[in-house]
mmCIF file with all atom_site columns, C-alpha atoms in Angstrom:
data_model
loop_
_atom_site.group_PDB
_atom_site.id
_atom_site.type_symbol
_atom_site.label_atom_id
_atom_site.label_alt_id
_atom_site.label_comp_id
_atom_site.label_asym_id
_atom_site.label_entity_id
_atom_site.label_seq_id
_atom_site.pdbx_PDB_ins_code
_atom_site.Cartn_x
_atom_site.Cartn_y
_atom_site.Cartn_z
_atom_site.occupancy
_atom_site.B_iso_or_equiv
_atom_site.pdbx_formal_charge
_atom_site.auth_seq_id
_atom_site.auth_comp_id
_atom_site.auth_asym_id
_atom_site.auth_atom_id
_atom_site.pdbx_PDB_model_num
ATOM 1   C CA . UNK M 1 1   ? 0.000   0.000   0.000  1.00 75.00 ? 654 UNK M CA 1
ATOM 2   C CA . UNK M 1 2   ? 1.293   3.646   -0.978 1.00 88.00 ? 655 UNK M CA 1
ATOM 3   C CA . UNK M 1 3   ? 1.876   5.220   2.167  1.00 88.00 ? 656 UNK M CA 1
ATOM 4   C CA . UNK M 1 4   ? -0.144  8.369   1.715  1.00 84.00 ? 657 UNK M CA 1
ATOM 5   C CA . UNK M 1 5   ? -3.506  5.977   0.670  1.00 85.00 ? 658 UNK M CA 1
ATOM 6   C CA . UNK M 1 6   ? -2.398  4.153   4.096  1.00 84.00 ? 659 UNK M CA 1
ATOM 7   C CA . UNK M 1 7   ? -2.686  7.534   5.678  1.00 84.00 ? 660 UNK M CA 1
ATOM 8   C CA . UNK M 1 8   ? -6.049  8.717   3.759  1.00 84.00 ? 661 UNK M CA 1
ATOM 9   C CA . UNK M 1 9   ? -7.897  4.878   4.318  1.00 84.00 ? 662 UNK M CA 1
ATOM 10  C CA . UNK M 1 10  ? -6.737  3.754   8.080  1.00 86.00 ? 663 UNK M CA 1
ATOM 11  C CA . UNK M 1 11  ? -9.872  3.524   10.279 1.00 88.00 ? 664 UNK M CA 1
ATOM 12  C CA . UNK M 1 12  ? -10.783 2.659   13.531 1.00 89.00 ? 665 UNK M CA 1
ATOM 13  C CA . UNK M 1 13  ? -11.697 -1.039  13.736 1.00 88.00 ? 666 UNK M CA 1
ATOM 14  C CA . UNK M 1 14  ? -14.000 -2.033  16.229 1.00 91.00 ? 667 UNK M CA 1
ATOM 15  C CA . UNK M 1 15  ? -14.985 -5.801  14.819 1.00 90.00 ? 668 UNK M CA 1
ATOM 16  C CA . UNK M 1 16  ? -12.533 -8.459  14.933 1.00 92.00 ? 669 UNK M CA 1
ATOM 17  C CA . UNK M 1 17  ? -12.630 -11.971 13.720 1.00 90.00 ? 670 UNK M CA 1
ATOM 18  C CA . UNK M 1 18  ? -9.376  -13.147 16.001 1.00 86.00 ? 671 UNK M CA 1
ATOM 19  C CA . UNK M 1 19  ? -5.612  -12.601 17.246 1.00 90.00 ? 672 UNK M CA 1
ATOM 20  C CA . UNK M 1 20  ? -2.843  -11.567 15.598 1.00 95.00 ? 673 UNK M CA 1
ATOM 21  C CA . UNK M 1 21  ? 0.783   -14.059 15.706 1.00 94.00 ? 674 UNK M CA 1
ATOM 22  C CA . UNK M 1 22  ? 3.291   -13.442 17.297 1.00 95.00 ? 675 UNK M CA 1
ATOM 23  C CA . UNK M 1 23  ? 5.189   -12.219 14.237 1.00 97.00 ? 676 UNK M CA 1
ATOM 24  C CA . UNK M 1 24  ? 2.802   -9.302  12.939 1.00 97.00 ? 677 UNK M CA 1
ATOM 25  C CA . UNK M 1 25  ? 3.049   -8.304  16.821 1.00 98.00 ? 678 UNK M CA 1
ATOM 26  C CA . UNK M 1 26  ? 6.794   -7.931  16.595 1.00 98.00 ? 679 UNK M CA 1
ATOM 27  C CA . UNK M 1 27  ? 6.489   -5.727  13.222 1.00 98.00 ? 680 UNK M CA 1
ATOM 28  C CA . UNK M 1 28  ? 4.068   -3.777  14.950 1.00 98.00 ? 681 UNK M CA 1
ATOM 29  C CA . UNK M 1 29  ? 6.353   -3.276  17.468 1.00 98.00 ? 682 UNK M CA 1
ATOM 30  C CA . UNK M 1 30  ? 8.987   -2.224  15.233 1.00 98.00 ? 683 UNK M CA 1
ATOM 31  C CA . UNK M 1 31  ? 7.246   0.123   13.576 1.00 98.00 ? 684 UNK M CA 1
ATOM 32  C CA . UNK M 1 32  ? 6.390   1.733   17.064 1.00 98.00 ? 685 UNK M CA 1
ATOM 33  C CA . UNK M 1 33  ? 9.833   1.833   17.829 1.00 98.00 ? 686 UNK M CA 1
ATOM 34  C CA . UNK M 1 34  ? 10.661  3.369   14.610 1.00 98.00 ? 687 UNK M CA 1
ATOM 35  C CA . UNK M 1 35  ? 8.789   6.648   15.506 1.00 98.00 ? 688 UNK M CA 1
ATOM 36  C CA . UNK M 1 36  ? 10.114  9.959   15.711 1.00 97.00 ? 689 UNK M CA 1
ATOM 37  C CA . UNK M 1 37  ? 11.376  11.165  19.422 1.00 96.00 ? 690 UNK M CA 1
ATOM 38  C CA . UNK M 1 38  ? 11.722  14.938  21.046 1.00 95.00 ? 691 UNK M CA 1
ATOM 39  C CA . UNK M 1 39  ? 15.694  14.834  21.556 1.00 94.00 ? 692 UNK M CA 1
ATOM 40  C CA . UNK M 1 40  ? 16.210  11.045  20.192 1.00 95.00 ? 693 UNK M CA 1
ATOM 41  C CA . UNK M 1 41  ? 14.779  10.487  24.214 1.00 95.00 ? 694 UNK M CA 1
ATOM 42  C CA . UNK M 1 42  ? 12.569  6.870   22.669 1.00 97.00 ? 695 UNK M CA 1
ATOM 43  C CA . UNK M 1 43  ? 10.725  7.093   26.650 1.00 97.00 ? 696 UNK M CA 1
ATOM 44  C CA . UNK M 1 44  ? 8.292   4.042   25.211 1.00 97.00 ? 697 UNK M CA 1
ATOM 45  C CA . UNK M 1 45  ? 7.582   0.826   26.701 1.00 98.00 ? 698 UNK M CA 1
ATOM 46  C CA . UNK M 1 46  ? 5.179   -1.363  24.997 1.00 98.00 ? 699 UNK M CA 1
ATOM 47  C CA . UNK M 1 47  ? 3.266   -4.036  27.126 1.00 98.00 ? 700 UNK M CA 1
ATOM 48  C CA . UNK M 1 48  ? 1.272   -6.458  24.965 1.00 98.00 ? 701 UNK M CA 1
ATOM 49  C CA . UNK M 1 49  ? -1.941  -8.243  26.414 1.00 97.00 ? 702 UNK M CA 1
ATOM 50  C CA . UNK M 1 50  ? -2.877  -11.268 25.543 1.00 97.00 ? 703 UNK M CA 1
ATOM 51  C CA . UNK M 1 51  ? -4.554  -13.603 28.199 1.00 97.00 ? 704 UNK M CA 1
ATOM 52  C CA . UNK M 1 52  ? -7.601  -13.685 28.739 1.00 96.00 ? 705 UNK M CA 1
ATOM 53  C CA . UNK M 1 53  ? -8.350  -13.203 32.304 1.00 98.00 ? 706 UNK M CA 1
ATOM 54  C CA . UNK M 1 54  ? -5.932  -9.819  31.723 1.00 98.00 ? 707 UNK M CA 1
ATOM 55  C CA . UNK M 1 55  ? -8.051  -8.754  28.934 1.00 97.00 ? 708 UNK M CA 1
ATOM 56  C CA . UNK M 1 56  ? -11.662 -9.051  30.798 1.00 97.00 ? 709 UNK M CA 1
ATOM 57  C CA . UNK M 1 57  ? -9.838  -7.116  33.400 1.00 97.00 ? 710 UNK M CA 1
ATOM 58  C CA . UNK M 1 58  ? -8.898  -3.968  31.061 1.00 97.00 ? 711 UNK M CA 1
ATOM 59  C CA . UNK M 1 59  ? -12.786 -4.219  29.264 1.00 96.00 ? 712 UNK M CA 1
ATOM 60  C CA . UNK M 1 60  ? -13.949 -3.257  33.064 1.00 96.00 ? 713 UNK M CA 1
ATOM 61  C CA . UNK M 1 61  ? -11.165 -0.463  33.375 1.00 96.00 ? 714 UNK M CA 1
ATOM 62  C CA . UNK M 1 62  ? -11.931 0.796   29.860 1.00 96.00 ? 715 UNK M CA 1
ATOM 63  C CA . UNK M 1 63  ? -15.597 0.934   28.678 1.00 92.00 ? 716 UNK M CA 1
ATOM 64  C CA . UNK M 1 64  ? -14.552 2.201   25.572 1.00 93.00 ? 717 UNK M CA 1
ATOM 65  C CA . UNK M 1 65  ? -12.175 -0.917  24.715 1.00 95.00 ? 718 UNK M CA 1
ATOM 66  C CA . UNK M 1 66  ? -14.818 -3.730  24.947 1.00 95.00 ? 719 UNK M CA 1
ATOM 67  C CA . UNK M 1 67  ? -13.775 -4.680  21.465 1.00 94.00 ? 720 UNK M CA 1
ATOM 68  C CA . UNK M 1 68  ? -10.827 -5.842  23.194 1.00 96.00 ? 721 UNK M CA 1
ATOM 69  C CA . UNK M 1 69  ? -12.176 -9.403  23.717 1.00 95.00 ? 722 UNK M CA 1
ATOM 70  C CA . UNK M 1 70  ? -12.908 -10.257 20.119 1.00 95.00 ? 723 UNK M CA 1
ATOM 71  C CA . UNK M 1 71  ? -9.557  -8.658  19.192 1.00 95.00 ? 724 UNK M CA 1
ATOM 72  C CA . UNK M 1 72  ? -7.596  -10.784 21.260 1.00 95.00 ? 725 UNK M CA 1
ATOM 73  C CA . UNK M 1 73  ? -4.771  -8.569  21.744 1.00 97.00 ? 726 UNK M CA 1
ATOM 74  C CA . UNK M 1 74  ? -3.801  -5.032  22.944 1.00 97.00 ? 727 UNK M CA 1
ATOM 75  C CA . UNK M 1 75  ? -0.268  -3.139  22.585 1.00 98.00 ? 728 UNK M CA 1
ATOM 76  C CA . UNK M 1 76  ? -0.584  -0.894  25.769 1.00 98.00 ? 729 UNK M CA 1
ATOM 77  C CA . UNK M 1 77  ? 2.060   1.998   24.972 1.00 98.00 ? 730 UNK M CA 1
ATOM 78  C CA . UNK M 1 78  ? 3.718   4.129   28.040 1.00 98.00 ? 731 UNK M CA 1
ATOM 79  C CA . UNK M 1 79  ? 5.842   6.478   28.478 1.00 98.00 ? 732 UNK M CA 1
ATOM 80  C CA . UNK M 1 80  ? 9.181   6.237   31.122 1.00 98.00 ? 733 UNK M CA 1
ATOM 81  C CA . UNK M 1 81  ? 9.578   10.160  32.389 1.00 97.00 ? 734 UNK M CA 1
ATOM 82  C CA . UNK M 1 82  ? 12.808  9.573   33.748 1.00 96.00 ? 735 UNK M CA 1
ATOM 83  C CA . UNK M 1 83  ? 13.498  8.823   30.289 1.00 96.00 ? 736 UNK M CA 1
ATOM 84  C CA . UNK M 1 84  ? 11.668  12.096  28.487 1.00 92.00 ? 737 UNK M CA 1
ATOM 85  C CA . UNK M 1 85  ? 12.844  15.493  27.920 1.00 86.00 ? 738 UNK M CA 1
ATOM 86  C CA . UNK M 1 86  ? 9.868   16.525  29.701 1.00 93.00 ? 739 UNK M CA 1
ATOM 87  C CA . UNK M 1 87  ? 6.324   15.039  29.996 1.00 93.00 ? 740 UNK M CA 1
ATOM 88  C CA . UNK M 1 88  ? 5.018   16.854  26.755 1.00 95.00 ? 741 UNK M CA 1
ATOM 89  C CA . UNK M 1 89  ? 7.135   15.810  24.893 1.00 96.00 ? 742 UNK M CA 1
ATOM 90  C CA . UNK M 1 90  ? 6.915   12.210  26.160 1.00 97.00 ? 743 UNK M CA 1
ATOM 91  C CA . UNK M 1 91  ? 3.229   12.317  25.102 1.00 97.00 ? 744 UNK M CA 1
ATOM 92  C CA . UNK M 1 92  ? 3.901   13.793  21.732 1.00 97.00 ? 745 UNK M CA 1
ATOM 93  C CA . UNK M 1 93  ? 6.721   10.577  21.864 1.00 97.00 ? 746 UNK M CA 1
ATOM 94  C CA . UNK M 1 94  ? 4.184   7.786   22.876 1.00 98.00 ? 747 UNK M CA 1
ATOM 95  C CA . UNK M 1 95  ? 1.771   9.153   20.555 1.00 98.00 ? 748 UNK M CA 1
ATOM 96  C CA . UNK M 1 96  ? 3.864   8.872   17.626 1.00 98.00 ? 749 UNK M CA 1
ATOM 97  C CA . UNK M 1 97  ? 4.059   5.615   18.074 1.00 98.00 ? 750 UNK M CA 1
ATOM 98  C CA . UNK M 1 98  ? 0.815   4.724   18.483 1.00 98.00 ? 751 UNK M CA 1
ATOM 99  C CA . UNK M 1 99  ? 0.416   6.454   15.236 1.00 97.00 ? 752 UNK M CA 1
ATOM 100 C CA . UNK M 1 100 ? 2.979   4.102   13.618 1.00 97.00 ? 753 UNK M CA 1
ATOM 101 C CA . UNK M 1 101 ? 1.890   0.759   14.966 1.00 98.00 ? 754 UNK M CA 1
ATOM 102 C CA . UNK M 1 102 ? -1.728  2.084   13.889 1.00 97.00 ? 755 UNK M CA 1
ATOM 103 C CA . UNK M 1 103 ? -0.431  2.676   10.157 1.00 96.00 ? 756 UNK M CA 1
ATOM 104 C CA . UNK M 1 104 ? 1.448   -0.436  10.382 1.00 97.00 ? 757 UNK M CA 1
ATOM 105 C CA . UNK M 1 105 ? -1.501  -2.692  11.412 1.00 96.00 ? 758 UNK M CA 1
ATOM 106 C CA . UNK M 1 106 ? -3.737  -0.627  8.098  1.00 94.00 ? 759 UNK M CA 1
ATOM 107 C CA . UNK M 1 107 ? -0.614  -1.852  6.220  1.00 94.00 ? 760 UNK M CA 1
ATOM 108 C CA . UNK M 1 108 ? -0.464  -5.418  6.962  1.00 95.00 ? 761 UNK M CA 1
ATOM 109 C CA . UNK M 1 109 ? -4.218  -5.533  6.298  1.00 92.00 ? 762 UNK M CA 1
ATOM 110 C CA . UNK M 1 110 ? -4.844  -5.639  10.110 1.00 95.00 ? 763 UNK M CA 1
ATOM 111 C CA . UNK M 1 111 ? -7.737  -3.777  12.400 1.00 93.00 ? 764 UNK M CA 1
ATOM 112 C CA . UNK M 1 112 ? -6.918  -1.780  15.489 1.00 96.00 ? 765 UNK M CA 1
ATOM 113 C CA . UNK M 1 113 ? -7.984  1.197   16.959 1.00 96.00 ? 766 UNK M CA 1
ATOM 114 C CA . UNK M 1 114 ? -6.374  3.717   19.760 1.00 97.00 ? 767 UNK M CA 1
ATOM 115 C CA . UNK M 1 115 ? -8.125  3.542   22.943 1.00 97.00 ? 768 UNK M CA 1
ATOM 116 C CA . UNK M 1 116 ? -6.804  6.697   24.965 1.00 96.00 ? 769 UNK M CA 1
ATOM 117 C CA . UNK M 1 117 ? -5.385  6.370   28.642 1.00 97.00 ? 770 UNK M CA 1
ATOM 118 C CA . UNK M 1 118 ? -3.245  9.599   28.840 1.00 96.00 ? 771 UNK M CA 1
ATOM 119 C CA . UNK M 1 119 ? -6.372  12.129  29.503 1.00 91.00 ? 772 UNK M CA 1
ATOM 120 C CA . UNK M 1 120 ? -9.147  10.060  29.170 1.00 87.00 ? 773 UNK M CA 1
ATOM 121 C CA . UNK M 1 121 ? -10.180 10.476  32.924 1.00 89.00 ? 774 UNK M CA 1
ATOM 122 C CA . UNK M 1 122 ? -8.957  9.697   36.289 1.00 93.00 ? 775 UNK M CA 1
ATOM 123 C CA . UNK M 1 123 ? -10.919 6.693   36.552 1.00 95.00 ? 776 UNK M CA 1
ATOM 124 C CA . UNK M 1 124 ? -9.212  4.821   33.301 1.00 96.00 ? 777 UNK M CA 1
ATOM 125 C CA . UNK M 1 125 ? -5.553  6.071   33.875 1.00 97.00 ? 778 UNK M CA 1
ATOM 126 C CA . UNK M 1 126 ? -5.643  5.084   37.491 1.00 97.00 ? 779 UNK M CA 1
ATOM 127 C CA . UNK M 1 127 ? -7.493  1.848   36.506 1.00 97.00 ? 780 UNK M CA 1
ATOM 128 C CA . UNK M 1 128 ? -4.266  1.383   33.938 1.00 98.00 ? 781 UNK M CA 1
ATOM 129 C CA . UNK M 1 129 ? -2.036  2.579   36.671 1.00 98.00 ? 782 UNK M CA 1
ATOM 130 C CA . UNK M 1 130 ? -3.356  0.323   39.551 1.00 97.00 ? 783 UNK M CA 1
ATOM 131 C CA . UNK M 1 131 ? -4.670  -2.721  37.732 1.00 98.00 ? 784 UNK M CA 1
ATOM 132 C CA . UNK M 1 132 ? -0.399  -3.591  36.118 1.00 98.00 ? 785 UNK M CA 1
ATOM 133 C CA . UNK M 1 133 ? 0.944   -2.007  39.326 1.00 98.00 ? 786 UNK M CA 1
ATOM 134 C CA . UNK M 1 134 ? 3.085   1.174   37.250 1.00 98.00 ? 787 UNK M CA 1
ATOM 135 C CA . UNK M 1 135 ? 5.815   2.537   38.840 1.00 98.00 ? 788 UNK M CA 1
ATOM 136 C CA . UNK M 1 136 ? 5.662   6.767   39.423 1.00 96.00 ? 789 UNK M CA 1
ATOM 137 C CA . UNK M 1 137 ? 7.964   6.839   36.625 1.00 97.00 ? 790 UNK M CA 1
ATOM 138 C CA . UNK M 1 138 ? 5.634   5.090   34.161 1.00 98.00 ? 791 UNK M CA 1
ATOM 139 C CA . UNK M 1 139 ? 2.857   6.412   32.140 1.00 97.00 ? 792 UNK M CA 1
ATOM 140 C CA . UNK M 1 140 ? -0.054  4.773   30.656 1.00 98.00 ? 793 UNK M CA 1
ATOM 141 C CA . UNK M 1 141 ? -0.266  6.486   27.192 1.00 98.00 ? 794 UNK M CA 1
ATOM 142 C CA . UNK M 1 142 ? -2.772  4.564   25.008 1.00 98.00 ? 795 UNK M CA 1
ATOM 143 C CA . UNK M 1 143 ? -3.742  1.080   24.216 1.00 98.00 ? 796 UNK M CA 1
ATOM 144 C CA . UNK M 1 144 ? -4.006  -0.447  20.989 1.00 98.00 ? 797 UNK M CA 1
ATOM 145 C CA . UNK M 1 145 ? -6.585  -2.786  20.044 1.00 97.00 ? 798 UNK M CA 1
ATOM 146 C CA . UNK M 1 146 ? -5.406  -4.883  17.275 1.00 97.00 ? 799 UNK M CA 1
ATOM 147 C CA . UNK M 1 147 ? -6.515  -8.170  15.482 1.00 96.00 ? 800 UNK M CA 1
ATOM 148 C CA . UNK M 1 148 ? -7.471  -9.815  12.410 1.00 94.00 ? 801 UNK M CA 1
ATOM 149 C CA . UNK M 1 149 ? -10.900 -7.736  11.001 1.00 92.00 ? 802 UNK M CA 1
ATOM 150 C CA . UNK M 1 150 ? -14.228 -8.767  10.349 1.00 89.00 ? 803 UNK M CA 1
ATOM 151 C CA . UNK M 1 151 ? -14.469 -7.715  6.812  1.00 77.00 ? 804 UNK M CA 1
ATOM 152 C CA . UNK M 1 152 ? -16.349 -4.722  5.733  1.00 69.00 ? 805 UNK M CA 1
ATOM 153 C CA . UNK M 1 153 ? -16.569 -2.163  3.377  1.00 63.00 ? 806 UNK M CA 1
ATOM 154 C CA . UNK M 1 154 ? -14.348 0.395   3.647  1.00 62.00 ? 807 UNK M CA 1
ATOM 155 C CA . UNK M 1 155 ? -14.362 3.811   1.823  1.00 67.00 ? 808 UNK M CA 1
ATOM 156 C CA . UNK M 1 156 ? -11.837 6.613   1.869  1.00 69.00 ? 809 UNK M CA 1
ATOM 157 C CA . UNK M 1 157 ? -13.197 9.804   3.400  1.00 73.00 ? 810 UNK M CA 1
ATOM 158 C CA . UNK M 1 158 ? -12.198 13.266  2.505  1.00 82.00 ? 811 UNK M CA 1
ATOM 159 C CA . UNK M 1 159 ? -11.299 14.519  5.680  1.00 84.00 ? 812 UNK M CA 1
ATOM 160 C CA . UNK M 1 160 ? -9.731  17.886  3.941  1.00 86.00 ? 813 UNK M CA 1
ATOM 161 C CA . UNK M 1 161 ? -10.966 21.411  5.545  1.00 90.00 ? 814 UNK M CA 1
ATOM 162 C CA . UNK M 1 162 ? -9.860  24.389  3.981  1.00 89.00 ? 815 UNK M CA 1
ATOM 163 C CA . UNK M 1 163 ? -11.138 26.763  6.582  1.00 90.00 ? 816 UNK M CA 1
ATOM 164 C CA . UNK M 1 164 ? -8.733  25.260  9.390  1.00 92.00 ? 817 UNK M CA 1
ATOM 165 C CA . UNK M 1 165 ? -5.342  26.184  7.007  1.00 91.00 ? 818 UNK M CA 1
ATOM 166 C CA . UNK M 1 166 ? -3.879  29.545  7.733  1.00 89.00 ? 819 UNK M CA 1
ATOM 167 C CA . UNK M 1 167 ? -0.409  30.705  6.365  1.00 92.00 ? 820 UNK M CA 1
ATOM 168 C CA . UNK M 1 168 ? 1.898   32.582  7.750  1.00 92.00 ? 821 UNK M CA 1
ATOM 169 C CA . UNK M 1 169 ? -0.260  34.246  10.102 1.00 87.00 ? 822 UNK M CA 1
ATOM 170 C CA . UNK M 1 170 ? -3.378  33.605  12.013 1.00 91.00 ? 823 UNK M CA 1
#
């Protein structure tokens, strides 16, 4: 796929048919690592969930990532501060790679969607936080829901607005 058609057609899959191998999660994780970082500082960890018992756990923490279950697999991304430049930046970092492993996934013909942790209330980060025990140093960024898709139509959508592009000034 032509990278800037991968860009215009990636969607948000929320219908799975099953997991993903362990070999399409270790591409995905290469293309996460392969993001750009603020000051070459790469502050990501990635934790990959796959059991079951860990998975019914998160849909509970995260009512948004009930899709989880038919998925079969989630890429939680974090962030180590101790690692950052500062903790915008390791946000900007993390989120990067989300964006990568998301493109990736659209790539290899995979579904997956970004279910946000990082600012997507108290009760969710703490859940994150709590539930794998983070250390202070560690934050929950996003989680990835990614597995094989049910098959569906899928259409490009112009997303283009001229009215938000301003040059040079305001």
């Amino acid at each position: 796929m032509e990278i800037l058609e991968g860009i215009r057609t990636r969607k948000s899959i929320r219908r799975y048919t099953g997991k993903i191998g362990s070999e399409e999660i270790d591409t995905l994780l290469r293309a996460g690592f392969a993001a750009p970082s603020a000051h070459n500082k790469r502050p990501w960890e990635f934790l990959v969930i796959r059991d079951e018992k860990i998975i019914d756990d998160i849909c509970k923490i995260h009512k948004y990532a009930r899709f989880l279950k038919d998925a079969g697999t989630g890429i939680l991304v974090l962030g180590d501060s101790d690692k950052a430049f500062n903790r915008d930046f390791l946000i900007q970092d993390c989120s990067a790679a989300l964006q990568n492993i998301l493109l990736a996934a659209h790539g290899m013909d995979l579904g997956a969607t970004w279910c946000g942790v990082y600012g997507g209330g108290d009760e969710i980060y703490n859940g994150f936080v709590d539930y794998f025990r983070l250390p202070a140093n560690i934050i929950p960024v996003g989680l990835i829901v990614v597995g094989k898709k049910e098959i569906r139509e899928m259409t490009e959508r112009n997303r283009y607005d001229e009215d938000k592009i301003h040059f040079d000034r305001w």
